[in-house]
Amino acid sequence: MKRRFQFFLASLAIALLTTSILGQHPLTDKNAKQDAIVQQMAEAVTLIESNYAGEINYGLLTKTSILGMLHSLDPHSNYMDKKDFDEFQTDQSSQYFGIGAQIGARNGQTYILSPFPNTPAERAGLRYGDHIIAVDNESTLGWPSIKVAEKMRGPRGTTVEIKVERPGEPKPLTFKIVRDAVPLPSVINALMLQPGVGYIKLGDATRGFAQTTGEEVRRAIEKLKSQGMTSLILDIRDNPGGLVSQAEDVSSNFLMQGQKIYSLKSRVRQMRAGDVFSRNTSPERFPLVVIINRNSASASEIVAGALQDHDRAVIVGETSFGKGLVQSIFQTPYGGGLTLTTGRYYTPSGRSLQRDYSKLSYYDYIYQRSSDGDTHNQKRSGGEERRTDAGRAVFGGGGVEPDIEVKSPTLTEMQLRLLGPVFAFTRQLINGQIAGLSQFKLESIQRNHVLLDTELVVDDKVLNAFRNFIKESKDFRFISDSVITENAGFLKERIRAEAATAHFGMETSSQALFAGDPQLKKAIEALPQAEKMAKNIAHSGKPSTDTKDNKKTEGKKN
C-alpha cells in the first residue's frame, strides 16, 4: 500500500514539474506552490487510505487527479497513463501491429465490419459480418468491442486465434492469424465523383493528421490528376486534427511559396513561435472546395482557415469545432504522457479560431452545441473581424465559418434504431441466406472499386425481403410495416451501403451514401465559384520571398 501511495505522489510531482518548467514564476515561488499542492494531495490520499470503505484503484486515482488539474487550465491539456500514451503514439505513427480489421458492436455483439486492404485479416479470409465469438480460446461474450480489439493486437510476428460465427456455416470458423504491421492511412478515399471532379476524404472521427498525411495527400492528388481531375473536393469532415506539421504539408499543396499558413504564439522559450509559410514553388492551381463540419478540429481548421484567408478554396458545410490551442507532448518517467497547451495559433489574417471555454464545463465544451446543432455565429456574437486577401470579411473566436453553410444530415431516432436490423439483414444477404437474392452473395472482396449505379441495386424486392426478415426475427419486433414504408428510401440506401462494404470495403461503401449527402451536393455546385477563385491565384495574397522564419512543428499536436 505504501508503495502505491508513493507512486501516486511521484506521478503527481512529475506532472507538477512538467507544468512548472513552462511557467513564468520565480523558482522559489514555484517550489512553494508545488510543495503545497503535493502536501494537500498527500493528506487527501492518506484520509482515503485510512477511511474509504471500498477498494482503491491507485492508477485511476492518479489519472483522474492529474486530469482534473490539467482540465482546470484548459479543456485540451490532457494526461495519459502508459496504456493510453502507447495508443496515442500508435495513432500518430500511421500504423499498428495486429490483424488489420475494422470491428464494431452491432446489436450487442462484436463483428468484423471490414478487413483492411492487404492485411493479415483479409488474407486469412475474414469478412464483413463475421461474429467474433472467441479470441485465443477466450469467449467474447459480454466483452465490449474495445476489449476484443485490444486482444487482437499484439507484437509483430505473434499468432492470434480468432473464432467466428458466419451465416450459412454449420459450425464456427477458426482462423489462426500472424500479426503484422497494419497501416492507418489518413486518406480514406480518393476517387473521381464525375468527369473532371476529384474527391479526397481526409480522416474521420478516429483518424486525423498523422506522420504520413502530407505524403498521402500528394499521392492521392497525383493519382486523380492521372485520371483527368481538373478540380478537387477535399472532405475534412469529422477530422479531429493531429500533427501540425502535416497540416502545413497539406496546405502547402495549394498555397504559393511565401504565403502564410498560420502564426504560432507562445510564452514558452523552448517553443519556436513565429510565422509558418508555404515553401511550395509550384502549388496546385485547380479549383478547390473544402467541406467541414462541427467536428472538424485543430489541424483541420489550420488547413481550412489558411485556404479561406487566401481565397484559395470555397469552404462548404458547418462552422468547425473551434480549437486554436496547440499542445506539446511530454513523456513522463513512468511511461505516461502529457499533452500540455503551450501556444495558440492564428490564421494568416490574424484570426484565433479558439472557442471561449471559460464559462463551460469540460463536458459542455467538448460535446455540446447551441440548440440548432451548430456553433454560434461569430459575427452576431462579436467575434473578431479580419479580411481575406480579396477583402472578404471573416471572423474569429469560434472556428472556421463556411462560405456556404449547409447543415449535416441527421437521422431520426427511428432511423438510428433501424441501423442494427439493417446490419443483421445484410449479414444474411451477403452470405446467400436470403432466398431469391443470390446476386448479393459475396465471393471475394474487390478493392479500389468505383460503385456504379447498376451495382447492388436495392429495389422493392429487396425491401420486401427485409420485411419478411423482420417478421421472422424475435429481436426486432419494434419495427412495424408502417415504419418500413415510411423509411423505405433510407432503408434502401443503407442496405446498399452495407452490401457495398462487404463486397468492396469501407472505402467504396461511402459512395453509396453520396447521393443523400447535401453537403457534398452543395460542394459540387460550388465548383464554378471555386473556379473563379482559382483564376485569381496569381494575385491572391502578397507572398513573401523571405521564409527564413518558417518553423517546422513536428511533435506539436493540434
Coordinates of C-alpha atoms in Angstrom, one line a residue:
M1 CA 0.0 0.0 0.0
K2 CA 2.8 2.4 0.9
R3 CA 4.5 1.7 -2.5
R4 CA 1.3 2.5 -4.3
F5 CA 0.9 5.7 -2.3
Q6 CA 4.5 6.7 -3.2
F7 CA 3.8 6.0 -6.9
F8 CA 0.7 8.3 -6.7
L9 CA 2.7 11.2 -5.2
A10 CA 5.6 10.7 -7.6
S11 CA 3.3 10.8 -10.6
L12 CA 1.7 13.9 -9.3
A13 CA 5.0 15.5 -8.7
I14 CA 6.2 14.7 -12.2
A15 CA 3.0 16.4 -13.7
L16 CA 3.6 19.4 -11.5
L17 CA 7.3 19.6 -12.5
T18 CA 6.3 19.4 -16.2
T19 CA 3.9 22.3 -15.9
S20 CA 6.2 24.4 -13.7
I21 CA 9.0 24.1 -16.3
L22 CA 6.7 26.0 -18.7
G23 CA 5.7 28.6 -16.1
Q24 CA 6.9 32.2 -15.5
H25 CA 7.0 32.5 -11.7
P26 CA 10.3 32.7 -9.8
L27 CA 11.7 29.3 -8.8
T28 CA 11.2 29.7 -5.1
D29 CA 7.6 30.7 -5.7
K30 CA 7.0 27.7 -7.9
N31 CA 8.6 25.3 -5.4
A32 CA 6.4 26.6 -2.6
K33 CA 3.3 26.2 -4.7
Q34 CA 4.3 22.7 -5.7
D35 CA 5.0 21.7 -2.2
A36 CA 1.6 23.0 -1.0
I37 CA -0.2 21.1 -3.7
V38 CA 1.7 17.8 -3.1
Q39 CA 1.1 18.2 0.7
Q40 CA -2.7 18.7 0.2
M41 CA -2.9 15.8 -2.1
A42 CA -0.9 13.6 0.3
E43 CA -3.3 14.5 3.1
A44 CA -6.3 13.7 0.9
V45 CA -4.9 10.3 -0.1
T46 CA -4.0 9.5 3.5
L47 CA -7.6 10.1 4.5
I48 CA -8.8 7.9 1.6
E49 CA -6.5 5.1 2.6
S50 CA -7.5 5.2 6.2
N51 CA -11.2 5.6 5.8
Y52 CA -12.5 4.6 2.4
A53 CA -14.8 1.6 2.6
G54 CA -14.1 0.2 -0.9
E55 CA -11.1 -0.9 -2.8
I56 CA -8.7 1.8 -4.0
N57 CA -7.6 1.9 -7.7
Y58 CA -4.4 3.9 -7.4
G59 CA -3.9 4.0 -11.2
L60 CA -7.3 5.5 -11.7
L61 CA -6.8 7.8 -8.7
T62 CA -3.6 9.1 -10.2
K63 CA -5.0 9.6 -13.7
T64 CA -8.2 11.4 -12.7
S65 CA -6.3 13.6 -10.2
I66 CA -3.9 14.8 -12.9
L67 CA -6.7 15.1 -15.5
G68 CA -8.7 17.3 -13.1
M69 CA -5.7 19.5 -12.5
L70 CA -5.0 19.9 -16.3
H71 CA -8.6 20.5 -17.2
S72 CA -8.7 23.4 -14.8
L73 CA -6.2 25.0 -17.1
D74 CA -8.0 24.4 -20.4
P75 CA -10.0 21.6 -21.9
H76 CA -7.3 20.4 -24.3
S77 CA -4.4 19.8 -21.8
N78 CA -4.5 16.1 -21.1
Y79 CA -2.8 13.3 -19.2
M80 CA -2.4 9.7 -20.4
D81 CA -1.3 6.7 -18.5
K82 CA 1.2 4.3 -20.1
K83 CA -1.5 2.3 -21.9
D84 CA -3.3 5.4 -23.3
F85 CA 0.0 7.0 -24.2
D86 CA 1.2 4.0 -26.1
E87 CA -2.1 4.0 -28.1
F88 CA -1.7 7.7 -28.7
Q89 CA 1.8 7.2 -30.2
T90 CA 0.5 4.4 -32.3
D91 CA -2.2 6.6 -33.7
Q92 CA 0.3 9.3 -34.6
S93 CA 2.6 6.7 -36.3
S94 CA 0.2 5.8 -39.1
Q95 CA 0.4 2.1 -38.2
Y96 CA -0.1 -0.5 -35.5
F97 CA 0.5 -4.3 -35.1
G98 CA -2.4 -6.6 -35.3
I99 CA -4.6 -8.4 -37.8
G100 CA -6.0 -5.3 -39.7
A101 CA -9.8 -5.2 -39.5
Q102 CA -12.4 -2.7 -38.6
I103 CA -14.6 -4.2 -35.9
G104 CA -17.5 -2.8 -34.0
A105 CA -20.5 -3.5 -31.9
R106 CA -23.8 -4.3 -33.6
N107 CA -26.9 -5.5 -31.7
G108 CA -24.9 -6.1 -28.6
Q109 CA -22.2 -8.3 -30.2
T110 CA -18.8 -7.6 -31.8
Y111 CA -18.4 -8.2 -35.6
I112 CA -15.9 -7.8 -38.3
L113 CA -17.1 -4.8 -40.3
S114 CA -14.4 -4.8 -42.9
P115 CA -10.9 -6.2 -43.2
F116 CA -8.4 -3.5 -44.2
P117 CA -6.7 -4.0 -47.7
N118 CA -3.6 -6.2 -47.9
T119 CA -3.7 -7.2 -44.2
P120 CA -3.5 -10.5 -42.3
A121 CA -7.2 -10.4 -41.7
E122 CA -8.0 -10.0 -45.4
R123 CA -5.5 -12.7 -46.4
A124 CA -6.9 -15.1 -43.8
G125 CA -10.4 -14.7 -45.2
L126 CA -12.3 -12.8 -42.5
R127 CA -15.2 -10.9 -44.0
Y128 CA -18.0 -8.4 -43.2
G129 CA -20.5 -9.7 -40.7
D130 CA -18.3 -12.4 -39.1
H131 CA -19.4 -12.6 -35.4
I132 CA -16.3 -12.8 -33.2
I133 CA -17.2 -15.3 -30.5
A134 CA -13.7 -16.1 -29.1
V135 CA -10.1 -14.8 -29.2
D136 CA -7.3 -17.2 -28.1
N137 CA -10.0 -19.6 -26.7
E138 CA -11.5 -16.9 -24.5
S139 CA -15.2 -16.3 -25.1
T140 CA -16.0 -12.7 -26.0
L141 CA -19.5 -13.0 -24.5
G142 CA -20.1 -9.8 -22.6
W143 CA -16.9 -8.1 -23.9
P144 CA -17.1 -4.5 -25.2
S145 CA -15.7 -4.3 -28.7
I146 CA -12.7 -2.2 -27.5
K147 CA -11.6 -5.2 -25.4
V148 CA -11.9 -7.5 -28.4
A149 CA -9.8 -5.1 -30.4
E150 CA -7.1 -5.0 -27.7
K151 CA -6.9 -8.8 -27.6
M152 CA -6.4 -9.0 -31.3
R153 CA -3.5 -6.5 -31.2
G154 CA 0.0 -7.7 -30.2
P155 CA 3.6 -7.9 -31.2
R156 CA 4.5 -8.3 -34.8
G157 CA 5.0 -12.0 -35.7
T158 CA 2.9 -13.4 -32.9
T159 CA -0.2 -15.5 -33.6
V160 CA -3.8 -14.9 -32.5
E161 CA -6.6 -17.4 -32.9
I162 CA -10.0 -15.9 -33.7
K163 CA -13.2 -17.9 -33.8
V164 CA -16.2 -16.5 -35.7
E165 CA -19.8 -17.5 -36.5
R166 CA -20.8 -16.9 -40.1
P167 CA -24.3 -17.3 -41.6
G168 CA -24.6 -20.4 -43.7
E169 CA -21.8 -22.2 -42.0
P170 CA -22.8 -25.2 -39.9
K171 CA -20.2 -24.6 -37.2
P172 CA -17.9 -21.7 -36.1
L173 CA -14.8 -21.0 -38.2
T174 CA -11.4 -20.7 -36.6
F175 CA -8.6 -18.5 -38.0
K176 CA -5.0 -18.5 -36.8
I177 CA -3.5 -15.2 -37.9
V178 CA 0.0 -13.9 -37.6
R179 CA 0.0 -10.3 -36.5
D180 CA 1.8 -7.8 -38.8
A181 CA 2.2 -4.1 -39.3
V182 CA -1.2 -2.6 -40.3
P183 CA -1.2 0.9 -41.9
L184 CA -3.6 3.5 -40.7
P185 CA -3.9 5.8 -43.7
S186 CA -5.2 9.3 -43.3
V187 CA -6.6 9.4 -46.9
I188 CA -9.7 7.2 -46.6
N189 CA -10.9 7.7 -50.1
A190 CA -9.6 9.2 -53.3
L191 CA -11.8 8.9 -56.4
M192 CA -13.5 10.7 -59.3
L193 CA -17.0 11.8 -58.5
Q194 CA -17.7 12.7 -62.1
P195 CA -15.6 13.6 -65.1
G196 CA -13.0 16.2 -64.0
V197 CA -14.1 16.3 -60.4
G198 CA -11.9 14.6 -57.9
Y199 CA -12.7 13.8 -54.3
I200 CA -10.4 13.1 -51.3
K201 CA -11.7 12.1 -47.9
L202 CA -9.1 13.1 -45.4
G203 CA -9.5 11.5 -42.0
D204 CA -12.6 10.6 -39.9
A205 CA -13.6 10.5 -36.3
T206 CA -10.8 8.1 -35.5
R207 CA -8.0 9.2 -37.9
G208 CA -6.6 12.6 -38.3
F209 CA -3.3 14.2 -39.3
A210 CA -0.5 11.6 -38.7
Q211 CA 3.0 11.2 -39.8
T212 CA 2.3 10.2 -43.4
T213 CA -0.7 12.5 -44.1
G214 CA 1.0 15.1 -46.2
E215 CA 2.6 12.5 -48.5
E216 CA -0.7 10.6 -48.7
V217 CA -2.5 13.7 -49.9
R218 CA 0.2 14.3 -52.5
R219 CA 0.0 10.8 -53.8
A220 CA -3.8 11.0 -54.0
I221 CA -3.7 14.2 -55.9
E222 CA -1.3 12.7 -58.5
K223 CA -3.5 9.6 -58.8
L224 CA -6.6 11.7 -59.5
K225 CA -4.8 14.0 -61.9
S226 CA -3.7 10.9 -63.9
Q227 CA -7.5 10.1 -64.1
G228 CA -8.3 13.5 -65.5
M229 CA -9.0 15.6 -62.4
T230 CA -9.3 19.3 -63.1
S231 CA -11.0 20.3 -59.8
L232 CA -11.0 18.9 -56.3
I233 CA -13.3 18.5 -53.3
L234 CA -11.3 18.0 -50.1
D235 CA -13.5 16.5 -47.4
I236 CA -12.2 17.0 -43.9
R237 CA -15.5 16.5 -42.0
D238 CA -15.1 14.8 -38.6
N239 CA -11.3 15.1 -38.8
P240 CA -10.1 15.7 -35.2
G241 CA -6.7 17.1 -36.1
G242 CA -3.3 15.8 -35.1
L243 CA 0.3 16.8 -36.1
V244 CA 0.6 20.5 -37.1
S245 CA 3.5 19.7 -39.4
Q246 CA 1.1 17.6 -41.5
A247 CA -1.4 20.4 -41.7
E248 CA 1.4 22.6 -43.1
D249 CA 2.2 20.0 -45.7
V250 CA -1.4 19.6 -46.8
S251 CA -1.9 23.4 -47.0
S252 CA 1.3 23.8 -49.0
N253 CA -0.1 21.7 -51.8
F254 CA -2.4 24.6 -52.6
L255 CA -0.6 27.8 -51.4
M256 CA 2.2 29.6 -53.2
Q257 CA 5.7 29.9 -51.7
G258 CA 5.7 32.7 -49.1
Q259 CA 2.0 32.6 -48.3
K260 CA 1.5 32.3 -44.6
I261 CA -0.2 29.1 -43.3
Y262 CA -0.5 30.2 -39.7
S263 CA 1.2 32.1 -36.9
L264 CA 2.2 30.4 -33.6
K265 CA 2.4 32.5 -30.4
S266 CA 3.8 31.1 -27.2
R267 CA 5.3 32.3 -23.9
V268 CA 7.4 29.2 -23.6
R269 CA 11.0 29.8 -24.6
Q270 CA 11.5 26.2 -25.7
M271 CA 8.7 26.5 -28.3
R272 CA 9.7 28.1 -31.6
A273 CA 7.0 30.6 -32.1
G274 CA 6.5 32.7 -35.3
D275 CA 5.0 32.6 -38.8
V276 CA 4.9 29.4 -40.9
F277 CA 4.9 29.8 -44.7
S278 CA 4.3 27.6 -47.7
R279 CA 7.6 26.6 -49.4
N280 CA 5.9 25.2 -52.5
T281 CA 7.2 26.8 -55.7
S282 CA 4.7 25.0 -57.9
P283 CA 1.4 24.5 -55.9
E284 CA -1.7 23.0 -57.5
R285 CA -3.8 25.7 -59.2
F286 CA -7.1 23.8 -59.9
P287 CA -10.4 24.9 -58.3
L288 CA -10.8 23.7 -54.8
V289 CA -13.7 23.2 -52.4
V290 CA -13.3 22.1 -48.8
I291 CA -16.1 20.5 -46.8
I292 CA -16.0 20.9 -43.0
N293 CA -18.4 20.2 -40.2
R294 CA -18.7 20.8 -36.4
N295 CA -16.3 18.0 -35.7
S296 CA -13.5 19.3 -38.0
A297 CA -11.0 20.4 -35.4
S298 CA -7.5 21.8 -34.8
A299 CA -5.1 20.8 -37.7
S300 CA -8.2 20.5 -39.9
E301 CA -9.0 24.1 -39.0
I302 CA -5.5 25.2 -39.8
V303 CA -5.9 23.9 -43.3
A304 CA -9.4 25.3 -43.8
G305 CA -8.5 28.7 -42.2
A306 CA -5.4 29.2 -44.4
L307 CA -7.2 28.3 -47.6
Q308 CA -10.1 30.6 -46.7
D309 CA -7.9 33.5 -45.7
H310 CA -6.0 33.3 -49.0
D311 CA -9.2 32.9 -51.0
R312 CA -7.8 29.6 -52.3
A313 CA -10.9 27.5 -51.6
V314 CA -14.6 27.7 -51.1
I315 CA -15.5 26.4 -47.7
V316 CA -18.8 24.4 -47.5
G317 CA -20.6 22.9 -44.6
E318 CA -20.9 23.9 -40.9
T319 CA -18.8 26.0 -38.6
S320 CA -15.9 23.9 -37.4
F321 CA -15.1 22.9 -33.8
G322 CA -13.1 25.9 -32.8
K323 CA -9.8 24.7 -31.4
G324 CA -7.0 27.3 -31.7
L325 CA -4.7 25.9 -28.9
V326 CA -1.5 24.0 -29.6
Q327 CA -0.3 21.2 -27.3
S328 CA 3.3 20.0 -26.8
I329 CA 3.8 16.4 -25.9
F330 CA 5.8 15.4 -22.8
Q331 CA 6.6 11.9 -21.7
T332 CA 6.8 11.0 -18.0
P333 CA 9.4 8.6 -16.5
Y334 CA 6.6 6.1 -15.7
G335 CA 5.7 5.8 -19.4
G336 CA 2.7 8.1 -19.5
G337 CA 2.5 11.4 -21.2
L338 CA 1.1 14.9 -21.0
T339 CA -0.3 16.9 -23.9
L340 CA 0.0 20.4 -22.5
T341 CA -1.2 23.6 -24.1
T342 CA 1.9 25.7 -24.9
G343 CA 0.7 28.1 -27.5
R344 CA -2.1 29.5 -29.7
Y345 CA -2.2 29.5 -33.5
Y346 CA -3.7 32.3 -35.7
T347 CA -4.8 32.1 -39.3
P348 CA -3.0 34.1 -41.9
S349 CA -5.4 37.0 -41.5
G350 CA -4.8 37.0 -37.7
R351 CA -7.9 35.2 -36.5
S352 CA -7.9 33.0 -33.4
L353 CA -10.3 30.2 -34.0
Q354 CA -10.5 29.1 -30.4
R355 CA -13.9 29.0 -28.8
D356 CA -14.5 30.5 -25.4
Y357 CA -14.4 27.8 -22.7
S358 CA -14.2 30.0 -19.6
K359 CA -17.8 29.6 -18.6
L360 CA -18.4 26.0 -19.7
S361 CA -17.8 22.7 -18.1
Y362 CA -15.4 20.3 -19.8
Y363 CA -18.4 18.1 -21.0
D364 CA -20.4 21.1 -22.3
Y365 CA -17.3 22.5 -24.2
I366 CA -16.4 19.1 -25.8
Y367 CA -19.9 17.7 -26.6
Q368 CA -22.5 20.4 -26.6
R369 CA -23.5 23.0 -29.2
S370 CA -26.3 25.5 -29.4
S371 CA -29.9 24.3 -29.7
D372 CA -29.8 24.4 -33.5
G373 CA -26.9 21.9 -33.5
D374 CA -24.3 24.3 -34.8
T375 CA -21.8 26.7 -33.2
H376 CA -22.7 30.3 -32.7
N377 CA -22.5 32.9 -35.5
Q378 CA -19.3 34.7 -34.7
K379 CA -20.4 37.9 -36.4
R380 CA -23.5 38.1 -34.4
S381 CA -21.7 37.3 -31.1
G382 CA -19.0 39.9 -31.6
G383 CA -16.2 37.7 -33.0
E384 CA -13.1 39.5 -34.2
E385 CA -13.3 40.6 -37.8
R386 CA -10.5 40.1 -40.3
R387 CA -10.1 40.3 -44.0
T388 CA -9.1 37.7 -46.6
D389 CA -6.6 38.5 -49.3
A390 CA -9.5 39.5 -51.6
G391 CA -11.1 41.7 -48.8
R392 CA -13.8 39.4 -47.7
A393 CA -14.8 39.6 -44.0
V394 CA -14.0 36.6 -41.9
F395 CA -14.5 36.2 -38.1
G396 CA -12.5 34.6 -35.3
G397 CA -13.4 33.3 -31.9
G398 CA -15.3 30.1 -32.7
G399 CA -14.0 28.0 -35.5
V400 CA -14.0 28.5 -39.3
E401 CA -17.3 29.7 -40.6
P402 CA -18.1 28.2 -44.1
D403 CA -18.6 30.4 -47.1
I404 CA -21.6 28.3 -47.9
E405 CA -23.5 26.9 -44.9
V406 CA -25.1 23.5 -45.2
K407 CA -26.2 21.5 -42.2
S408 CA -25.1 18.0 -41.8
P409 CA -27.8 15.4 -42.5
T410 CA -29.3 14.0 -39.3
L411 CA -31.0 10.7 -38.6
T412 CA -34.3 10.4 -36.8
E413 CA -34.5 8.3 -33.6
M414 CA -36.2 5.5 -35.5
Q415 CA -33.6 5.6 -38.3
L416 CA -30.9 5.2 -35.7
R417 CA -32.8 2.2 -34.3
L418 CA -33.1 0.7 -37.8
L419 CA -29.3 0.5 -38.3
G420 CA -29.0 -2.6 -36.2
P421 CA -31.7 -4.5 -38.1
V422 CA -30.2 -3.4 -41.4
F423 CA -26.8 -4.8 -40.4
A424 CA -28.4 -8.1 -39.3
F425 CA -30.3 -8.4 -42.6
T426 CA -27.3 -7.5 -44.8
R427 CA -25.2 -10.1 -42.9
Q428 CA -27.6 -12.8 -44.0
L429 CA -27.9 -11.3 -47.5
I430 CA -24.3 -11.3 -48.5
N431 CA -23.8 -14.9 -47.2
G432 CA -26.6 -16.1 -49.5
Q433 CA -29.2 -16.8 -46.8
I434 CA -31.9 -14.6 -48.3
A435 CA -33.9 -16.5 -50.9
G436 CA -34.1 -15.1 -54.4
L437 CA -31.3 -12.6 -53.9
S438 CA -28.2 -14.6 -54.9
Q439 CA -26.8 -11.6 -56.8
F440 CA -25.8 -10.1 -53.4
K441 CA -23.8 -13.2 -52.3
L442 CA -20.1 -12.4 -51.5
E443 CA -17.5 -14.5 -53.3
S444 CA -14.4 -12.3 -52.7
I445 CA -13.6 -8.7 -51.9
Q446 CA -12.8 -6.4 -54.8
R447 CA -10.7 -3.4 -53.9
N448 CA -10.3 0.1 -55.5
H449 CA -13.8 -0.2 -56.9
V450 CA -15.9 2.7 -58.2
L451 CA -19.5 1.8 -57.4
L452 CA -21.8 2.0 -60.4
D453 CA -25.4 2.9 -60.3
T454 CA -26.3 -0.5 -61.7
E455 CA -24.5 -2.4 -58.9
L456 CA -26.0 -3.8 -55.8
V457 CA -29.3 -2.2 -56.6
V458 CA -31.7 -2.4 -53.6
D459 CA -35.2 -2.3 -55.1
D460 CA -38.7 -3.2 -53.7
K461 CA -37.9 -6.9 -53.9
V462 CA -35.0 -6.5 -51.5
L463 CA -37.2 -4.3 -49.3
N464 CA -39.9 -6.9 -49.2
A465 CA -37.2 -9.5 -48.2
F466 CA -36.3 -7.1 -45.4
R467 CA -39.9 -7.0 -44.3
N468 CA -40.1 -10.8 -44.1
F469 CA -36.8 -10.9 -42.3
I470 CA -38.1 -8.6 -39.6
K471 CA -41.4 -10.5 -39.3
E472 CA -39.4 -13.8 -38.7
S473 CA -37.0 -12.1 -36.2
K474 CA -37.5 -12.2 -32.5
D475 CA -35.2 -9.3 -31.9
F476 CA -36.7 -6.5 -34.0
R477 CA -40.4 -6.7 -33.2
F478 CA -40.5 -2.9 -32.6
I479 CA -40.4 -2.4 -36.4
S480 CA -43.8 -2.4 -38.0
D481 CA -44.7 -2.4 -41.7
S482 CA -45.6 1.2 -41.5
V483 CA -42.2 2.1 -40.1
I484 CA -40.6 0.2 -43.1
T485 CA -42.8 2.0 -45.5
E486 CA -42.1 5.5 -44.0
N487 CA -38.4 4.8 -44.1
A488 CA -38.2 2.9 -47.4
G489 CA -35.7 5.3 -49.1
F490 CA -33.4 5.3 -46.0
L491 CA -33.5 1.5 -45.8
K492 CA -32.7 1.0 -49.4
E493 CA -29.7 3.4 -49.2
R494 CA -28.4 1.8 -46.0
I495 CA -28.7 -1.8 -47.2
R496 CA -26.9 -0.9 -50.3
A497 CA -24.1 0.8 -48.3
E498 CA -23.7 -2.2 -46.1
A499 CA -23.6 -4.6 -49.0
A500 CA -21.0 -2.4 -50.7
T501 CA -18.9 -2.6 -47.5
A502 CA -19.0 -6.3 -47.7
H503 CA -18.2 -6.5 -51.4
F504 CA -15.7 -3.7 -51.9
G505 CA -14.6 -2.4 -48.5
M506 CA -15.4 0.7 -46.5
E507 CA -13.5 2.8 -49.0
T508 CA -16.2 2.1 -51.5
S509 CA -19.3 1.9 -49.3
S510 CA -19.4 5.6 -48.6
Q511 CA -20.1 6.1 -52.3
A512 CA -23.5 4.5 -51.8
L513 CA -24.3 7.4 -49.4
F514 CA -23.1 10.2 -51.7
A515 CA -26.5 10.8 -53.3
G516 CA -28.1 11.6 -50.0
D517 CA -25.3 13.9 -48.8
P518 CA -26.4 17.6 -49.0
Q519 CA -23.0 19.0 -48.1
L520 CA -21.3 17.1 -50.9
K521 CA -24.0 18.1 -53.4
K522 CA -23.5 21.7 -52.5
A523 CA -19.7 21.3 -52.8
I524 CA -20.1 20.2 -56.4
E525 CA -22.4 23.1 -57.0
A526 CA -19.8 25.5 -55.6
L527 CA -17.1 24.5 -58.1
P528 CA -17.8 27.4 -60.5
Q529 CA -17.2 29.8 -57.6
A530 CA -14.0 27.9 -56.8
E531 CA -13.0 28.2 -60.4
K532 CA -13.3 32.0 -60.2
M533 CA -11.0 31.9 -57.2
A534 CA -8.5 29.7 -58.9
K535 CA -8.2 32.1 -61.8
N536 CA -7.0 34.8 -59.4
I537 CA -4.4 32.6 -57.7
A538 CA -1.5 34.6 -59.1
H539 CA -2.9 37.7 -57.5
S540 CA -4.2 36.3 -54.2
G541 CA -2.3 37.5 -51.2
K542 CA 1.2 39.0 -51.2
P543 CA 3.6 36.1 -50.9
S544 CA 6.8 37.0 -49.1
T545 CA 10.1 35.9 -50.7
D546 CA 11.6 35.7 -47.2
T547 CA 10.6 32.5 -45.4
K548 CA 13.5 32.3 -43.0
D549 CA 11.1 32.4 -40.0
N550 CA 9.4 29.3 -41.2
K551 CA 9.2 26.7 -38.4
K552 CA 8.6 23.0 -38.7
T553 CA 6.5 21.9 -35.8
E554 CA 6.8 18.1 -35.7
G555 CA 5.8 16.8 -32.3
K556 CA 3.2 19.6 -31.8
K557 CA -0.4 18.4 -31.6
N558 CA -3.3 20.5 -32.6

